[in-house]
Amino acid sequence: MIITVRGAKNYKDRDLPLSENILILLREYYKKYAPNKYLFEGQKGGKYTATSIRQTFNRVVKKVGIKKNATPHTLRHSYATHLLEDGVDVRIIQKLLGHHSLNTTMIYTHIATPTLLKVKSPFDSL
């Protein structure tokens, strides 16, 4: 399924794939909470502020025992890295992240050490 994110950064719309697994969870959430205006609403029905999102994220990070410094923005880096490690073309990742410059996308893609260890050296074929 494709969803359209309206008015993202720089007020540009962007089409993104939505996982079927996430769609199932979102439907369950919607049935349970019946939001009015925003899918995720604060206690008073308005949208969450950036501060409240960060605070909630920090509580979850602490609760699950993540020791590294993590922010909601870290999820973008993880998303890009996992896509790259799964073989997704970097130009597609660029589009998904909404970047104009491929150089910006490359900042988001971190190669994990286990992935590097899987690379076969050309010298092994000599």
CSV table of N, CA and C in Angstrom, one decimal:
chain,number,residue,atom,x,y,z
A,1,MET,N,0.8,-1.2,0.0
A,1,MET,CA,0.0,0.0,0.0
A,1,MET,C,0.9,1.2,0.0
A,2,ILE,N,0.5,2.3,-0.7
A,2,ILE,CA,1.2,3.5,-0.7
A,2,ILE,C,0.4,4.6,0.0
A,3,ILE,N,1.0,5.3,0.9
A,3,ILE,CA,0.4,6.4,1.6
A,3,ILE,C,1.0,7.7,1.1
A,4,THR,N,0.3,8.8,1.2
A,4,THR,CA,0.9,10.1,0.9
A,4,THR,C,1.0,10.9,2.2
A,5,VAL,N,2.3,11.3,2.4
A,5,VAL,CA,2.6,12.2,3.5
A,5,VAL,C,2.4,13.6,3.0
A,6,ARG,N,1.5,14.4,3.5
A,6,ARG,CA,1.2,15.7,3.0
A,6,ARG,C,2.0,16.7,3.9
A,7,GLY,N,2.6,17.7,3.2
A,7,GLY,CA,3.2,18.8,3.9
A,7,GLY,C,4.4,18.4,4.8
A,8,ALA,N,5.2,17.4,4.3
A,8,ALA,CA,6.3,17.0,5.0
A,8,ALA,C,7.3,18.2,5.0
A,9,LYS,N,8.6,17.9,5.3
A,9,LYS,CA,9.6,18.9,5.4
A,9,LYS,C,9.6,19.7,4.1
A,10,ASN,N,9.8,21.0,4.2
A,10,ASN,CA,9.7,21.9,3.0
A,10,ASN,C,8.3,21.9,2.4
A,11,TYR,N,7.3,21.4,3.2
A,11,TYR,CA,5.9,21.5,2.7
A,11,TYR,C,5.6,20.7,1.4
A,12,LYS,N,6.4,19.7,1.2
A,12,LYS,CA,6.2,18.9,0.0
A,12,LYS,C,5.6,17.6,0.4
A,13,ASP,N,4.7,17.1,-0.5
A,13,ASP,CA,4.0,15.8,-0.3
A,13,ASP,C,5.0,14.7,-0.8
A,14,ARG,N,4.9,13.5,-0.2
A,14,ARG,CA,5.7,12.4,-0.5
A,14,ARG,C,4.9,11.1,-0.4
A,15,ASP,N,5.0,10.3,-1.4
A,15,ASP,CA,4.4,8.9,-1.4
A,15,ASP,C,5.4,7.9,-0.8
A,16,LEU,N,4.9,7.1,0.1
A,16,LEU,CA,5.7,6.1,0.8
A,16,LEU,C,5.0,4.8,0.9
A,17,PRO,N,5.7,3.7,0.8
A,17,PRO,CA,5.1,2.4,1.0
A,17,PRO,C,4.8,2.2,2.5
A,18,LEU,N,3.6,1.6,2.8
A,18,LEU,CA,3.2,1.3,4.1
A,18,LEU,C,3.2,-0.3,4.3
A,19,SER,N,3.9,-0.8,5.2
A,19,SER,CA,4.0,-2.2,5.5
A,19,SER,C,2.6,-2.7,5.8
A,20,GLU,N,2.3,-3.9,5.3
A,20,GLU,CA,1.0,-4.5,5.6
A,20,GLU,C,0.9,-4.8,7.1
A,21,ASN,N,2.0,-5.2,7.7
A,21,ASN,CA,2.0,-5.4,9.2
A,21,ASN,C,1.7,-4.2,9.9
A,22,ILE,N,2.2,-3.0,9.5
A,22,ILE,CA,1.9,-1.8,10.2
A,22,ILE,C,0.5,-1.4,9.9
A,23,LEU,N,0.0,-1.6,8.7
A,23,LEU,CA,-1.4,-1.3,8.4
A,23,LEU,C,-2.4,-2.1,9.3
A,24,ILE,N,-2.1,-3.3,9.6
A,24,ILE,CA,-2.9,-4.1,10.5
A,24,ILE,C,-2.9,-3.5,11.9
A,25,LEU,N,-1.7,-3.1,12.4
A,25,LEU,CA,-1.6,-2.5,13.7
A,25,LEU,C,-2.3,-1.1,13.8
A,26,LEU,N,-2.2,-0.3,12.7
A,26,LEU,CA,-2.9,1.0,12.7
A,26,LEU,C,-4.4,0.8,12.7
A,27,ARG,N,-4.9,-0.2,12.0
A,27,ARG,CA,-6.3,-0.4,12.0
A,27,ARG,C,-6.8,-0.8,13.4
A,28,GLU,N,-6.1,-1.7,14.1
A,28,GLU,CA,-6.4,-2.0,15.4
A,28,GLU,C,-6.4,-0.8,16.3
A,29,TYR,N,-5.4,0.0,16.2
A,29,TYR,CA,-5.2,1.3,17.0
A,29,TYR,C,-6.4,2.2,16.7
A,30,TYR,N,-6.8,2.3,15.4
A,30,TYR,CA,-7.9,3.2,15.1
A,30,TYR,C,-9.2,2.7,15.7
A,31,LYS,N,-9.4,1.4,15.6
A,31,LYS,CA,-10.7,0.9,16.2
A,31,LYS,C,-10.7,1.1,17.7
A,32,LYS,N,-9.6,1.0,18.4
A,32,LYS,CA,-9.5,1.1,19.8
A,32,LYS,C,-9.7,2.6,20.3
A,33,TYR,N,-9.0,3.5,19.6
A,33,TYR,CA,-8.9,4.9,20.1
A,33,TYR,C,-9.8,5.9,19.3
A,34,ALA,N,-10.3,5.5,18.2
A,34,ALA,CA,-11.2,6.3,17.4
A,34,ALA,C,-10.8,7.8,17.3
A,35,PRO,N,-9.6,8.1,16.8
A,35,PRO,CA,-9.1,9.5,16.8
A,35,PRO,C,-10.0,10.3,15.9
A,36,ASN,N,-10.1,11.6,16.3
A,36,ASN,CA,-11.0,12.5,15.5
A,36,ASN,C,-10.3,13.2,14.3
A,37,LYS,N,-9.2,14.0,14.6
A,37,LYS,CA,-8.6,14.7,13.5
A,37,LYS,C,-7.3,14.1,13.1
A,38,TYR,N,-6.4,13.8,14.1
A,38,TYR,CA,-5.1,13.2,13.8
A,38,TYR,C,-5.1,11.7,14.2
A,39,LEU,N,-4.3,11.0,13.5
A,39,LEU,CA,-4.3,9.5,13.8
A,39,LEU,C,-3.7,9.3,15.2
A,40,PHE,N,-2.7,10.1,15.6
A,40,PHE,CA,-2.2,10.0,16.9
A,40,PHE,C,-2.4,11.4,17.6
A,41,GLU,N,-3.4,11.3,18.6
A,41,GLU,CA,-3.8,12.6,19.2
A,41,GLU,C,-3.3,12.6,20.7
A,42,GLY,N,-3.0,13.8,21.2
A,42,GLY,CA,-2.7,13.9,22.6
A,42,GLY,C,-3.9,13.7,23.4
A,43,GLN,N,-3.8,13.8,24.7
A,43,GLN,CA,-4.9,13.6,25.7
A,43,GLN,C,-6.0,14.6,25.5
A,44,LYS,N,-5.8,15.8,25.0
A,44,LYS,CA,-6.8,16.8,24.8
A,44,LYS,C,-7.3,16.8,23.3
A,45,GLY,N,-6.9,15.8,22.5
A,45,GLY,CA,-7.4,15.6,21.2
A,45,GLY,C,-6.6,16.3,20.1
A,46,GLY,N,-5.6,17.1,20.5
A,46,GLY,CA,-4.8,17.8,19.5
A,46,GLY,C,-3.6,17.0,19.1
A,47,LYS,N,-2.8,17.5,18.2
A,47,LYS,CA,-1.6,16.8,17.7
A,47,LYS,C,-0.5,16.8,18.8
A,48,TYR,N,0.3,15.8,18.8
A,48,TYR,CA,1.4,15.8,19.7
A,48,TYR,C,2.5,16.9,19.3
A,49,THR,N,3.1,17.4,20.3
A,49,THR,CA,4.2,18.4,20.0
A,49,THR,C,5.5,17.6,19.8
A,50,ALA,N,6.4,18.3,19.2
A,50,ALA,CA,7.8,17.6,19.1
A,50,ALA,C,8.3,17.3,20.4
A,51,THR,N,8.1,18.1,21.4
A,51,THR,CA,8.7,17.8,22.8
A,51,THR,C,8.0,16.6,23.3
A,52,SER,N,6.7,16.4,23.2
A,52,SER,CA,6.0,15.3,23.8
A,52,SER,C,6.4,14.0,23.1
A,53,ILE,N,6.7,14.1,21.8
A,53,ILE,CA,7.2,12.9,21.0
A,53,ILE,C,8.5,12.5,21.5
A,54,ARG,N,9.4,13.5,21.7
A,54,ARG,CA,10.8,13.2,22.2
A,54,ARG,C,10.7,12.6,23.6
A,55,GLN,N,9.9,13.1,24.5
A,55,GLN,CA,9.8,12.6,25.8
A,55,GLN,C,9.3,11.2,25.8
A,56,THR,N,8.2,10.9,25.0
A,56,THR,CA,7.7,9.5,24.9
A,56,THR,C,8.8,8.6,24.4
A,57,PHE,N,9.4,9.0,23.3
A,57,PHE,CA,10.5,8.2,22.7
A,57,PHE,C,11.6,7.9,23.8
A,58,ASN,N,12.0,8.9,24.5
A,58,ASN,CA,13.0,8.7,25.5
A,58,ASN,C,12.6,7.7,26.6
A,59,ARG,N,11.3,7.7,27.0
A,59,ARG,CA,10.8,6.8,28.0
A,59,ARG,C,10.9,5.4,27.5
A,60,VAL,N,10.5,5.2,26.2
A,60,VAL,CA,10.5,3.9,25.6
A,60,VAL,C,11.9,3.4,25.4
A,61,VAL,N,12.9,4.2,25.0
A,61,VAL,CA,14.3,3.8,24.8
A,61,VAL,C,14.8,3.3,26.2
A,62,LYS,N,14.5,4.1,27.2
A,62,LYS,CA,15.0,3.7,28.6
A,62,LYS,C,14.3,2.4,29.0
A,63,LYS,N,13.1,2.3,28.8
A,63,LYS,CA,12.3,1.1,29.2
A,63,LYS,C,12.8,-0.2,28.6
A,64,VAL,N,13.2,-0.1,27.3
A,64,VAL,CA,13.7,-1.3,26.6
A,64,VAL,C,15.2,-1.6,26.8
A,65,GLY,N,15.8,-0.6,27.4
A,65,GLY,CA,17.2,-0.9,27.8
A,65,GLY,C,18.2,-0.5,26.7
A,66,ILE,N,17.9,0.4,25.8
A,66,ILE,CA,18.8,0.9,24.8
A,66,ILE,C,19.8,1.8,25.4
A,67,LYS,N,21.1,1.5,25.3
A,67,LYS,CA,22.1,2.3,26.0
A,67,LYS,C,22.6,3.5,25.1
A,68,LYS,N,22.6,3.3,23.8
A,68,LYS,CA,23.1,4.3,22.9
A,68,LYS,C,22.2,5.5,22.9
A,69,ASN,N,22.8,6.7,22.6
A,69,ASN,CA,22.0,7.9,22.5
A,69,ASN,C,21.1,7.7,21.3
A,70,ALA,N,19.8,7.9,21.5
A,70,ALA,CA,18.8,7.7,20.4
A,70,ALA,C,17.8,8.8,20.5
A,71,THR,N,17.3,9.3,19.3
A,71,THR,CA,16.3,10.3,19.2
A,71,THR,C,15.3,9.8,18.2
A,72,PRO,N,14.1,10.4,18.1
A,72,PRO,CA,13.2,10.0,17.0
A,72,PRO,C,13.9,10.0,15.6
A,73,HIS,N,14.8,11.0,15.4
A,73,HIS,CA,15.5,11.2,14.2
A,73,HIS,C,16.4,9.9,13.9
A,74,THR,N,16.8,9.3,14.9
A,74,THR,CA,17.6,8.1,14.8
A,74,THR,C,16.9,7.0,13.9
A,75,LEU,N,15.6,7.0,14.0
A,75,LEU,CA,14.8,6.1,13.3
A,75,LEU,C,14.9,6.2,11.8
A,76,ARG,N,15.1,7.5,11.3
A,76,ARG,CA,15.4,7.7,9.9
A,76,ARG,C,16.7,7.1,9.4
A,77,HIS,N,17.7,7.3,10.3
A,77,HIS,CA,19.0,6.7,10.0
A,77,HIS,C,18.9,5.2,9.9
A,78,SER,N,18.2,4.6,10.9
A,78,SER,CA,18.0,3.1,11.0
A,78,SER,C,17.3,2.6,9.7
A,79,TYR,N,16.2,3.3,9.4
A,79,TYR,CA,15.4,3.0,8.2
A,79,TYR,C,16.3,2.9,7.0
A,80,ALA,N,17.0,4.0,6.7
A,80,ALA,CA,17.9,4.1,5.6
A,80,ALA,C,18.9,3.0,5.6
A,81,THR,N,19.5,2.7,6.7
A,81,THR,CA,20.6,1.7,6.8
A,81,THR,C,20.0,0.3,6.5
A,82,HIS,N,18.9,0.0,7.1
A,82,HIS,CA,18.3,-1.3,6.9
A,82,HIS,C,17.9,-1.5,5.4
A,83,LEU,N,17.4,-0.4,4.8
A,83,LEU,CA,17.0,-0.5,3.4
A,83,LEU,C,18.3,-0.8,2.5
A,84,LEU,N,19.3,-0.1,2.8
A,84,LEU,CA,20.6,-0.3,2.1
A,84,LEU,C,21.1,-1.7,2.3
A,85,GLU,N,21.1,-2.2,3.5
A,85,GLU,CA,21.6,-3.5,3.8
A,85,GLU,C,20.7,-4.6,3.2
A,86,ASP,N,19.5,-4.3,2.9
A,86,ASP,CA,18.6,-5.2,2.3
A,86,ASP,C,18.7,-5.1,0.7
A,87,GLY,N,19.6,-4.3,0.2
A,87,GLY,CA,19.8,-4.2,-1.2
A,87,GLY,C,19.0,-3.2,-1.9
A,88,VAL,N,18.3,-2.3,-1.3
A,88,VAL,CA,17.6,-1.3,-1.9
A,88,VAL,C,18.5,-0.3,-2.5
A,89,ASP,N,18.3,0.1,-3.8
A,89,ASP,CA,19.1,1.1,-4.5
A,89,ASP,C,19.1,2.4,-3.7
A,90,VAL,N,20.3,3.0,-3.6
A,90,VAL,CA,20.4,4.2,-2.8
A,90,VAL,C,19.6,5.4,-3.4
A,91,ARG,N,19.3,5.3,-4.7
A,91,ARG,CA,18.4,6.4,-5.3
A,91,ARG,C,17.0,6.2,-4.8
A,92,ILE,N,16.6,5.0,-4.6
A,92,ILE,CA,15.2,4.8,-4.1
A,92,ILE,C,15.1,5.3,-2.6
A,93,ILE,N,16.2,5.0,-1.9
A,93,ILE,CA,16.3,5.4,-0.5
A,93,ILE,C,16.2,7.0,-0.5
A,94,GLN,N,16.9,7.6,-1.4
A,94,GLN,CA,16.9,9.0,-1.5
A,94,GLN,C,15.5,9.6,-1.7
A,95,LYS,N,14.7,8.9,-2.6
A,95,LYS,CA,13.3,9.3,-2.8
A,95,LYS,C,12.5,9.1,-1.6
A,96,LEU,N,12.6,8.0,-0.9
A,96,LEU,CA,11.8,7.7,0.3
A,96,LEU,C,12.1,8.7,1.4
A,97,LEU,N,13.3,9.1,1.5
A,97,LEU,CA,13.7,10.1,2.6
A,97,LEU,C,13.3,11.5,2.2
A,98,GLY,N,13.0,11.7,0.9
A,98,GLY,CA,12.7,13.0,0.4
A,98,GLY,C,13.9,14.0,0.2
A,99,HIS,N,15.0,13.4,-0.1
A,99,HIS,CA,16.2,14.2,-0.2
A,99,HIS,C,16.4,14.6,-1.7
A,100,HIS,N,16.8,15.8,-1.9
A,100,HIS,CA,17.1,16.3,-3.3
A,100,HIS,C,18.5,15.8,-3.7
A,101,SER,N,19.4,15.8,-2.7
A,101,SER,CA,20.8,15.4,-3.0
A,101,SER,C,21.1,14.0,-2.5
A,102,LEU,N,21.8,13.3,-3.3
A,102,LEU,CA,22.2,11.9,-2.9
A,102,LEU,C,23.2,12.0,-1.8
A,103,ASN,N,24.0,13.1,-1.7
A,103,ASN,CA,25.0,13.3,-0.7
A,103,ASN,C,24.3,13.3,0.7
A,104,THR,N,23.1,14.0,0.8
A,104,THR,CA,22.4,14.0,2.0
A,104,THR,C,21.9,12.6,2.4
A,105,THR,N,21.5,11.8,1.4
A,105,THR,CA,21.1,10.5,1.7
A,105,THR,C,22.2,9.6,2.3
A,106,MET,N,23.4,9.8,1.7
A,106,MET,CA,24.5,9.0,2.2
A,106,MET,C,24.9,9.3,3.6
A,107,ILE,N,24.5,10.4,4.2
A,107,ILE,CA,24.7,10.7,5.6
A,107,ILE,C,23.9,9.8,6.4
A,108,TYR,N,22.7,9.4,5.9
A,108,TYR,CA,21.8,8.6,6.6
A,108,TYR,C,22.1,7.1,6.5
A,109,THR,N,22.9,6.7,5.6
A,109,THR,CA,23.2,5.2,5.4
A,109,THR,C,24.5,4.8,6.1
A,110,HIS,N,24.3,4.1,7.2
A,110,HIS,CA,25.5,3.6,7.9
A,110,HIS,C,25.6,2.1,7.7
A,111,ILE,N,26.7,1.6,7.3
A,111,ILE,CA,26.9,0.2,7.1
A,111,ILE,C,27.4,-0.5,8.4
A,112,ALA,N,26.6,-1.5,8.8
A,112,ALA,CA,26.9,-2.2,10.0
A,112,ALA,C,28.1,-3.1,9.8
A,113,THR,N,28.9,-3.3,10.8
A,113,THR,CA,30.1,-4.2,10.7
A,113,THR,C,29.8,-5.6,10.2
A,114,PRO,N,28.8,-6.3,10.7
A,114,PRO,CA,28.5,-7.6,10.2
A,114,PRO,C,28.3,-7.6,8.7
A,115,THR,N,27.7,-6.5,8.1
A,115,THR,CA,27.5,-6.4,6.7
A,115,THR,C,28.9,-6.3,6.0
A,116,LEU,N,29.7,-5.5,6.6
A,116,LEU,CA,31.1,-5.4,6.0
A,116,LEU,C,31.8,-6.7,6.0
A,117,LEU,N,31.6,-7.5,7.0
A,117,LEU,CA,32.3,-8.8,7.1
A,117,LEU,C,31.9,-9.8,6.1
A,118,LYS,N,30.7,-9.6,5.5
A,118,LYS,CA,30.1,-10.5,4.5
A,118,LYS,C,30.7,-10.2,3.1
A,119,VAL,N,31.3,-9.1,2.9
A,119,VAL,CA,31.9,-8.7,1.6
A,119,VAL,C,33.1,-9.6,1.4
A,120,LYS,N,33.1,-10.2,0.2
A,120,LYS,CA,34.3,-11.1,-0.1
A,120,LYS,C,35.3,-10.2,-0.8
A,121,SER,N,36.5,-10.3,-0.4
A,121,SER,CA,37.6,-9.6,-1.0
A,121,SER,C,38.0,-10.2,-2.3
A,122,PRO,N,38.3,-9.3,-3.3
A,122,PRO,CA,38.7,-9.9,-4.6
A,122,PRO,C,40.0,-10.6,-4.5
A,123,PHE,N,40.8,-10.4,-3.5
A,123,PHE,CA,42.1,-11.1,-3.3
A,123,PHE,C,41.8,-12.5,-2.9
A,124,ASP,N,40.6,-12.8,-2.3
A,124,ASP,CA,40.3,-14.2,-2.0
A,124,ASP,C,40.2,-15.1,-3.2
A,125,SER,N,40.0,-14.5,-4.3
A,125,SER,CA,39.8,-15.3,-5.6
A,125,SER,C,41.1,-15.5,-6.3
A,126,LEU,N,42.2,-15.0,-5.8
A,126,LEU,CA,43.5,-15.2,-6.5
A,126,LEU,C,44.1,-16.5,-6.3
